Each structure stands twice: as structure tokens, then as C-alpha cells.
Rosetta silent file (secondary structure, phi, psi, omega in degrees, C-alpha in Angstrom):
SEQUENCE: MEHIKHVFFDLDHTLWDFDKNSELAFDKIFKLNHPTIDTKSFVAVYAPINQACWKLYQVDKITHEELRYRRLKDSFDALNYTISDDEINRIADDYITFLPENNQLFDGAKEILDYLKPNYNLHIITNGFAEVQYKKLNNSGILVYFLTITNSEKAGVKKPHPRIYEYALASANAKKENSIMIGDCIDADVNGALNFGIDAIHFNESKAEIPNHIKQVNHLIELKNYL
SCORE:     score description
SCORE:     0.000 S_00000001
   1 L     0.000   62.248 -172.939  129.497  129.922   27.981 S_00000001
   2 L   -68.143  -17.445 -179.445  127.471  127.948   30.500 S_00000001
   3 L   -77.790  -14.407 -176.490  125.466  126.179   27.782 S_00000001
   4 L   -76.986  129.591  177.268  128.572  124.338   26.515 S_00000001
   5 L  -122.010  -24.563 -176.313  128.872  120.702   27.595 S_00000001
   6 E  -122.710  125.729  179.360  130.993  119.174   24.827 S_00000001
   7 E  -114.643  118.711 -179.990  134.385  120.516   23.725 S_00000001
   8 E  -103.916  126.251  179.068  135.795  119.166   20.468 S_00000001
   9 E  -109.292  142.021  159.276  139.514  119.648   19.784 S_00000001
  10 L   -73.569  162.488 -178.932  141.536  119.310   16.641 S_00000001
  11 L  -104.106  -68.108 -176.716  144.798  117.433   17.311 S_00000001
  12 E   -67.019  134.964  179.510  147.665  118.432   15.001 S_00000001
  13 L    69.180    6.467  178.662  148.788  122.053   15.324 S_00000001
  14 L  -122.830  -56.688  173.932  146.280  122.542   18.176 S_00000001
  15 L  -105.970  -46.068 -176.588  147.234  120.236   21.048 S_00000001
  16 E   -93.564  121.638 -173.893  149.988  118.127   19.469 S_00000001
  17 L   -77.386   88.766 -175.277  152.892  120.245   18.179 S_00000001
  18 H   -58.898  -43.345 -174.849  153.140  118.827   14.690 S_00000001
  19 H   -64.448  -44.885  178.969  156.003  121.047   13.557 S_00000001
  20 H   -64.768  -45.312 -178.402  158.319  120.188   16.460 S_00000001
  21 H   -68.679  -34.096  177.401  157.536  116.483   16.284 S_00000001
  22 H   -64.529  -43.356  179.540  157.892  116.463   12.502 S_00000001
  23 H   -62.340  -39.990  178.352  161.359  117.995   12.744 S_00000001
  24 H   -64.443  -39.468  179.097  162.424  115.337   15.266 S_00000001
  25 H   -65.872  -45.905  179.168  161.172  112.564   12.966 S_00000001
  26 H   -65.419  -37.345  179.542  162.982  113.937    9.923 S_00000001
  27 H   -59.871  -40.994  178.096  166.153  114.479   11.939 S_00000001
  28 H   -65.233  -44.370 -179.482  166.193  110.790   12.845 S_00000001
  29 H   -62.246  -47.079 -175.455  165.553  109.738    9.227 S_00000001
  30 H   -70.679  -36.322  177.956  168.225  111.975    7.755 S_00000001
  31 H   -64.456  -32.209 -179.718  170.889  111.056   10.309 S_00000001
  32 H   -76.783  -40.824 -169.005  170.331  107.393    9.471 S_00000001
  33 H  -128.867  -18.275 -177.344  170.237  107.593    5.671 S_00000001
  34 L  -139.241   66.319 -171.837  170.778  111.119    4.338 S_00000001
  35 L   -66.483  -14.540  179.562  173.352  112.825    6.583 S_00000001
  36 L   -80.733  -12.314  179.685  174.081  115.622    4.093 S_00000001
  37 L   -82.425  127.977  173.779  170.553  117.029    4.469 S_00000001
  38 L   -83.116  118.809 -172.926  170.223  119.793    7.039 S_00000001
  39 H   -60.383  -44.236 -177.400  166.987  119.028    8.881 S_00000001
  40 H   -64.124  -38.910  178.071  166.057  122.626    9.695 S_00000001
  41 H   -65.745  -40.563  178.641  166.533  123.700    6.073 S_00000001
  42 H   -63.911  -47.138 -176.750  164.419  120.787    4.878 S_00000001
  43 H   -64.088  -34.802  178.785  161.623  121.446    7.383 S_00000001
  44 H   -61.179  -34.257  177.398  161.523  125.149    6.453 S_00000001
  45 H   -82.005  -40.560 -174.556  160.708  124.085    2.883 S_00000001
  46 H   -66.542  -40.974 -172.194  158.560  121.095    3.841 S_00000001
  47 H   -55.534  -52.576  179.863  156.186  122.823    6.282 S_00000001
  48 H   -68.831  -31.930  177.071  154.362  125.098    3.783 S_00000001
  49 H   -65.826  -42.562  177.695  154.372  122.366    1.112 S_00000001
  50 H   -60.929  -43.863  178.567  152.830  119.922    3.572 S_00000001
  51 H   -60.972  -42.115  179.930  150.136  122.451    4.505 S_00000001
  52 H   -64.939  -39.828  178.136  149.326  123.040    0.834 S_00000001
  53 H   -65.888  -39.676  178.385  149.079  119.289    0.201 S_00000001
  54 H   -63.999  -36.299  177.803  146.794  118.831    3.216 S_00000001
  55 H   -62.649  -39.035  176.809  144.472  121.543    1.881 S_00000001
  56 H   -68.110  -39.621  179.584  144.183  119.580   -1.364 S_00000001
  57 H   -64.726  -38.316 -178.604  143.656  116.344    0.559 S_00000001
  58 H   -61.257  -30.931 -178.944  140.892  117.907    2.676 S_00000001
  59 L  -107.183   21.282  172.728  138.841  118.642   -0.440 S_00000001
  60 L    61.405   31.585  176.326  139.656  115.283   -2.106 S_00000001
  61 L   -90.309  -17.759  170.013  141.865  116.752   -4.831 S_00000001
  62 L  -136.777  157.996 -179.415  144.670  114.337   -3.957 S_00000001
  63 L   -88.762  171.868  175.330  144.629  110.898   -2.331 S_00000001
  64 H   -54.476  -48.646 -178.298  146.257  109.727    0.907 S_00000001
  65 H   -65.766  -39.572  178.019  149.096  108.106   -1.073 S_00000001
  66 H   -64.665  -38.084  176.801  149.570  111.190   -3.253 S_00000001
  67 H   -59.936  -49.970 -176.481  149.771  113.350   -0.128 S_00000001
  68 H   -61.426  -38.728 -178.514  152.470  111.164    1.425 S_00000001
  69 H   -78.868  -48.709 -169.308  154.562  111.154   -1.769 S_00000001
  70 H   -66.165  -38.160 -178.262  154.020  114.654   -3.101 S_00000001
  71 H   -64.121  -30.979  177.152  154.850  116.580    0.068 S_00000001
  72 H   -81.186  -47.633 -179.960  158.265  114.889    0.127 S_00000001
  73 H   -55.906  -48.014 -179.050  158.928  114.947   -3.619 S_00000001
  74 H   -64.576  -34.207  179.236  158.126  118.663   -3.875 S_00000001
  75 H   -69.441  -44.971  177.995  160.342  119.421   -0.860 S_00000001
  76 H   -64.795  -39.057  177.149  163.337  117.533   -2.240 S_00000001
  77 H   -61.369  -41.289 -179.601  162.823  119.190   -5.637 S_00000001
  78 H   -63.779  -27.917  179.402  162.771  122.615   -3.975 S_00000001
  79 L   -94.727    2.816 -178.128  166.129  121.815   -2.377 S_00000001
  80 L    56.324   38.892 -179.944  167.538  120.394   -5.641 S_00000001
  81 L  -101.650  119.007 -177.965  168.229  117.120   -3.841 S_00000001
  82 L   -79.354  126.242 -177.528  168.325  114.116   -6.154 S_00000001
  83 L  -155.262  143.485 -177.108  166.450  111.134   -4.741 S_00000001
  84 L   -79.504  159.732  176.557  164.622  108.149   -6.225 S_00000001
  85 H   -62.792  -37.371  178.608  160.899  107.499   -5.930 S_00000001
  86 H   -60.950  -41.227 -179.802  161.650  104.272   -4.088 S_00000001
  87 H   -70.548  -36.130  175.895  163.644  106.168   -1.474 S_00000001
  88 H   -60.871  -42.614  179.805  160.920  108.812   -1.149 S_00000001
  89 H   -66.741  -34.384  176.283  158.423  106.046   -0.435 S_00000001
  90 H   -66.518  -42.481  178.317  160.772  104.537    2.152 S_00000001
  91 H   -63.701  -40.154  179.005  161.118  107.920    3.850 S_00000001
  92 H   -59.843  -41.213  178.551  157.330  108.344    3.789 S_00000001
  93 H   -67.790  -44.834  179.888  156.953  105.016    5.597 S_00000001
  94 H   -63.175  -38.174 -178.982  159.707  105.813    8.118 S_00000001
  95 H   -61.703  -44.948  179.503  158.201  109.247    8.760 S_00000001
  96 H   -65.499  -31.738  177.560  154.816  107.760    9.670 S_00000001
  97 H   -71.957  -45.972 -173.756  156.607  105.295   11.957 S_00000001
  98 H   -80.616  -29.608 -173.060  158.832  107.836   13.707 S_00000001
  99 H   -54.756  -50.845 -177.077  156.414  110.784   13.897 S_00000001
 100 H   -76.807    0.503  174.577  154.205  109.523   16.774 S_00000001
 101 H   -74.904  -16.868 -178.708  157.273  108.495   18.775 S_00000001
 102 L   -98.247  145.331 -166.864  157.715  112.170   19.638 S_00000001
 103 L  -126.814   28.756 -179.038  155.504  113.729   22.261 S_00000001
 104 L   -72.543  121.137  174.429  155.845  117.506   22.081 S_00000001
 105 E  -105.671  160.540  174.033  152.567  119.199   23.009 S_00000001
 106 L   -66.693  147.764  178.850  151.801  122.900   22.816 S_00000001
 107 L   -54.676  128.548  178.336  152.550  124.837   25.953 S_00000001
 108 L    89.876   -0.970 -175.746  149.585  124.620   28.304 S_00000001
 109 H   -61.814  -53.094 -178.865  147.953  121.630   26.581 S_00000001
 110 H   -68.323  -34.803  179.619  147.824  119.321   29.591 S_00000001
 111 H   -62.733  -43.340 -178.390  147.056  122.190   31.949 S_00000001
 112 H   -72.949  -33.028  176.849  144.011  123.255   29.957 S_00000001
 113 H   -66.857  -40.174  175.437  142.826  119.653   29.567 S_00000001
 114 H   -61.587  -38.071  179.909  143.123  119.177   33.348 S_00000001
 115 H   -68.813  -40.286 -175.369  141.117  122.378   33.803 S_00000001
 116 H   -81.205  -33.710 -170.129  138.376  121.385   31.334 S_00000001
 117 L   -53.536  -42.454 -178.132  138.039  117.687   32.098 S_00000001
 118 L   -66.506  -21.328 -171.335  135.990  117.966   35.350 S_00000001
 119 L  -116.018  -10.500 -176.636  133.356  120.203   33.752 S_00000001
 120 L  -136.297  155.643  169.113  133.138  119.217   30.085 S_00000001
 121 E   -88.300  122.043 -174.164  133.027  116.150   27.877 S_00000001
 122 E  -103.642  141.671 -175.781  136.156  116.319   25.741 S_00000001
 123 E  -143.157  163.155  175.723  136.478  114.925   22.207 S_00000001
 124 E  -119.072  137.670  167.083  138.809  114.907   19.198 S_00000001
 125 E  -126.856  118.491 -174.948  137.940  115.563   15.545 S_00000001
 126 E  -137.556  146.131  173.408  140.893  115.031   13.234 S_00000001
 127 L   -89.185   -5.354 -178.461  141.589  114.616    9.534 S_00000001
 128 L   -68.238  164.853 -177.465  144.747  112.680   10.365 S_00000001
 129 L   -72.046  135.021 -167.329  145.154  108.979    9.691 S_00000001
 130 H   -54.273  -51.080 -175.740  143.500  106.880   12.402 S_00000001
 131 H   -62.807  -42.317 -178.278  146.395  104.625   13.440 S_00000001
 132 H   -68.620  -41.334 -177.807  148.899  107.472   13.598 S_00000001
 133 H   -65.506  -38.416  177.813  146.556  109.806   15.481 S_00000001
 134 H   -61.772  -43.593  179.433  145.837  107.162   18.115 S_00000001
 135 H   -62.686  -40.683  178.954  149.580  106.686   18.655 S_00000001
 136 H   -60.220  -47.458 -179.155  150.084  110.448   18.989 S_00000001
 137 H   -63.294  -44.700 -177.214  147.353  110.697   21.615 S_00000001
 138 H   -70.051  -47.888 -176.342  148.532  107.659   23.527 S_00000001
 139 H   -67.101  -28.948 -179.841  152.277  108.369   23.403 S_00000001
 140 L   -87.657   -3.543  174.784  151.841  111.988   24.474 S_00000001
 141 L    81.498   17.089 -177.872  149.711  110.963   27.458 S_00000001
 142 L  -112.739    0.676  179.217  146.512  112.798   26.512 S_00000001
 143 H   -57.051  -35.981 -174.661  144.364  109.935   25.213 S_00000001
 144 H   -65.339  -17.013 -177.545  142.777  109.549   28.653 S_00000001
 145 H   -78.509  -19.351 -166.544  141.181  112.995   28.477 S_00000001
 146 L  -109.196  133.914  179.778  138.912  112.221   25.510 S_00000001
 147 L   -81.523  -36.710  178.573  135.627  110.337   25.434 S_00000001
 148 E  -135.966  151.033  175.462  135.415  110.039   21.637 S_00000001
 149 E  -130.001  112.373  177.587  137.873  110.343   18.764 S_00000001
 150 E  -102.853  126.660  173.684  136.423  111.073   15.342 S_00000001
 151 E  -123.640  165.843 -173.726  138.728  110.809   12.346 S_00000001
 152 H   -66.354  -26.060  178.079  138.077  111.237    8.654 S_00000001
 153 H   -68.690  -40.379  177.414  138.461  107.504    8.001 S_00000001
 154 H   -66.537  -45.731 -173.743  135.607  106.698   10.406 S_00000001
 155 H   -76.922  -23.396 -178.624  133.368  109.493    9.157 S_00000001
 156 L    84.940   -3.378  177.436  134.104  108.904    5.490 S_00000001
 157 L  -143.699  167.246 -178.173  134.710  112.621    4.913 S_00000001
 158 L  -113.925  153.644  169.123  137.198  115.230    6.089 S_00000001
 159 L   -57.517  137.027   14.585  136.785  118.575    7.820 S_00000001
 160 L   -96.231   17.645 -179.047  135.277  120.971    6.780 S_00000001
 161 L   -58.921  132.858 -176.803  132.631  118.607    5.352 S_00000001
 162 H   -60.810  -24.531 -175.495  129.530  118.868    7.562 S_00000001
 163 H   -68.886  -25.841  178.393  129.157  115.094    7.756 S_00000001
 164 H   -71.546  -33.257  176.351  132.264  114.697    9.915 S_00000001
 165 H   -71.743  -38.315  176.763  130.750  117.076   12.470 S_00000001
 166 H   -61.636  -43.135  178.768  127.453  115.234   12.281 S_00000001
 167 H   -63.222  -43.937 -178.846  129.311  111.955   12.897 S_00000001
 168 H   -63.324  -43.078  179.181  131.247  113.463   15.826 S_00000001
 169 H   -64.234  -41.874  179.501  128.110  114.801   17.506 S_00000001
 170 H   -64.015  -41.790  179.205  126.337  111.461   17.126 S_00000001
 171 H   -63.480  -35.482 -177.380  129.334  109.597   18.589 S_00000001
 172 H   -89.206   -4.865 -173.781  129.451  111.999   21.526 S_00000001
 173 L    54.473   45.704 -176.585  125.672  112.088   22.009 S_00000001
 174 L  -115.193  163.064  176.329  125.995  115.870   21.785 S_00000001
 175 L  -115.181  155.579 -179.534  123.901  118.645   20.279 S_00000001
 176 H   -55.310  -44.086 -171.433  125.038  121.584   18.175 S_00000001
 177 H   -72.344  -15.922  177.830  123.886  124.143   20.722 S_00000001
 178 H  -114.629   25.478 -178.306  125.908  122.670   23.600 S_00000001
 179 E  -125.441  156.578  175.758  129.107  122.015   21.633 S_00000001
 180 E  -145.758  145.125 -179.738  132.177  124.000   20.620 S_00000001
 181 E  -110.959  137.085  178.363  135.094  123.257   18.273 S_00000001
 182 E  -125.391  124.312 -179.846  138.680  124.387   18.915 S_00000001
 183 E  -164.753  168.471 -174.558  141.302  124.205   16.183 S_00000001
 184 L   -89.760  -20.224 -173.593  144.083  125.936   14.323 S_00000001
 185 L   -96.014  118.537 -179.449  142.688  125.809   10.783 S_00000001
 186 H   -58.946  -46.808 -176.163  140.256  128.566    9.867 S_00000001
 187 H   -70.091  -53.467 -171.772  138.780  126.632    6.931 S_00000001
 188 H   -77.248  -46.401 -173.368  138.616  123.093    8.324 S_00000001
 189 H   -88.219  -50.659 -171.637  138.093  123.648   12.056 S_00000001
 190 H   -81.714  -61.064 -179.435  136.526  127.055   12.512 S_00000001
 191 H   -66.346  -33.313  176.351  134.479  127.750    9.390 S_00000001
 192 H   -59.650  -44.633  178.890  133.679  124.055    9.065 S_00000001
 193 H   -69.827  -47.212 -178.021  132.157  124.035   12.538 S_00000001
 194 H   -60.769  -41.764  179.930  130.451  127.430   12.236 S_00000001
 195 H   -66.492  -27.543  177.399  128.880  126.526    8.903 S_00000001
 196 H   -80.975  -19.379  179.470  127.533  123.334   10.456 S_00000001
 197 L   108.580   11.926  176.161  126.070  125.290   13.378 S_00000001
 198 L  -101.994  139.404  175.111  128.643  124.576   16.098 S_00000001
 199 E   -65.026  160.002 -176.037  130.390  127.423   17.890 S_00000001
 200 E  -150.672  152.562  173.416  134.163  127.593   17.387 S_00000001
 201 E  -128.997  131.336  179.266  137.369  129.085   18.767 S_00000001
 202 E   -89.081  124.132  171.375  140.447  129.555   16.637 S_00000001
 203 E   -84.124  100.472 -170.788  143.779  128.540   18.194 S_00000001
 204 L  -108.906   66.565 -176.224  145.813  131.313   16.601 S_00000001
 205 L   -63.344  -32.213 -178.328  149.298  130.691   17.980 S_00000001
 206 L   -80.413   -6.030 -179.871  150.911  132.516   15.056 S_00000001
 207 L    58.402   40.318  176.847  148.725  135.587   15.722 S_00000001
 208 L   -71.781  156.288  177.285  147.652  135.759   12.098 S_00000001
 209 L   -72.406  128.043  178.380  145.017  138.286   11.061 S_00000001
 210 L  -133.905  162.699  178.857  141.556  136.725   11.140 S_00000001
 211 L   -56.717  143.996 -174.290  138.001  138.107   10.796 S_00000001
 212 L   -63.088  -26.791 -175.273  136.851  140.051   13.866 S_00000001
 213 L   -77.398   -9.667 -176.345  133.760  137.918   14.447 S_00000001
 214 L   -89.744  128.108  175.207  135.813  134.761   15.116 S_00000001
 215 E   -67.109  142.710 -179.877  136.699  133.923   18.706 S_00000001
 216 E  -148.647  156.081  170.194  140.403  133.271   19.123 S_00000001
 217 E  -133.632  146.948  177.046  143.150  132.420   21.601 S_00000001
 218 L   -99.527  -14.657  177.415  146.892  132.745   21.088 S_00000001
 219 L  -139.497  142.272 -174.923  147.749  130.366   23.948 S_00000001
 220 H   -59.065  -32.813 -179.626  145.758  127.341   25.044 S_00000001
 221 H   -62.415  -24.550 -179.996  145.450  128.635   28.624 S_00000001
 222 H   -67.325  -10.952  174.745  143.431  131.566   27.249 S_00000001
 223 H   -61.590  -21.705  176.020  140.568  129.113   26.700 S_00000001
 224 H   -61.266  -22.172  177.852  139.791  129.773   30.371 S_00000001
 225 H   -70.423  -19.218 -178.369  138.459  133.146   29.175 S_00000001
 226 L  -111.427  -31.447 -171.169  135.688  131.293   27.353 S_00000001
 227 L  -123.653    0.000    0.000  135.163  128.028   29.209 S_00000001
């Protein structure tokens, strides 16, 4: 893919291991204030609920505040754990504070960034909240790899809306034909980019079934097969 000059990465679930870091954040919260909650049991319920809430948030069916509250409320309800709204809001605040303190990256993340950096301009496009995403990048030691960071707050829209890709390309001084998007979400990262006219690679760590026409890798190091 010699025509590619700009590589755009998603952050959560692509480079930054959201699930591992999320579990560490909840473990700290529960040990401090809710020691009867088993963290692994909570996270097993929380993970799919969080994903479902993010899908609604991406298409503006719920707000930022509703996302933060609902993903916790629905998880506690699923576990039949009685908790007040005030305490849920406190946990939501603590979670955002503790989450970027953890620095687990996917296996091969720094290795592939070291490999790509000399030959490509690297960028981030994320739907995550700006302040938190910056902390994740900085605390995990990968901020230095990226020339631009586009988030949904800056762009005014979220992936897969075409305007966030337009904003990212303008910030990077890049063109559609020399850019590629890499991310874990078929709808937001892959189809969002493809529909806008940017090539894309799906980071399919879970090895889920996807359409045959979509490029994919199961490990970040496999990006060397394309770039």
C-alpha cells in the first residue's frame, strides 16, 4: 500500500486496552466503597451494556451524561445491587478519574507504532471524551507517536459521521486516497471510513465473523502485512 501516507487509529479497544483498564478502575472503586461487589462479575455484565450505550451515544440517541449514568445503573440493576443515584454519579466521576491511570495497551501496540512512525504520519480519531483520551495517550506513553488527535468534541460529531473524518483529514493535511483508518468497531471505524472514501482495516482481536471484503488483522503486528 505504497500510496498510504497517513494512518489514523482509533484508541479504545484498538491500541488502548479498554477492558483491562476498565476492570482495574472498577476494582479500585469497589475496594474503597463497595467491597461486597466482585469486580470480575460486575465487568462481565458491564462490558456489553457499556458497548450498547456507546452505540446509542454514537448516533446521538443518548447524551454524554446519560451514557455515564445509564451504563452503571443498568449494570447494577442486572446484578440486583441496590444503590442510590447519588452514589452512581459518584462512581461515574471516580471511574473517569481512575480509568486513565491505568496503562494497559494491546500486545504489539508500541512495537507497531515504532514500526510505522518512520514511514507514516500517525493520527488518532476517537469518540471518547477529550480530556480523558489525552490522559490515556499520555499516561500510556504513546502520545508522542501522533501528529494530530481528533475527538468528537472537536469535530462536533461522532464516528461514523462523515464530518469527523473530514475534520481529521483537514487537521492532518491529508487526502482520502493516501489515508487509512484502523479500528475495532465495524460501524464507527471501518464502515464510517469506507463510506467516507478512506480505506480501512478492522482490528478484529476477537476473531468475529466479518464481511469478506473488509481487510482485517487479529493482532496489531499483522498490520505489517499491509503497511
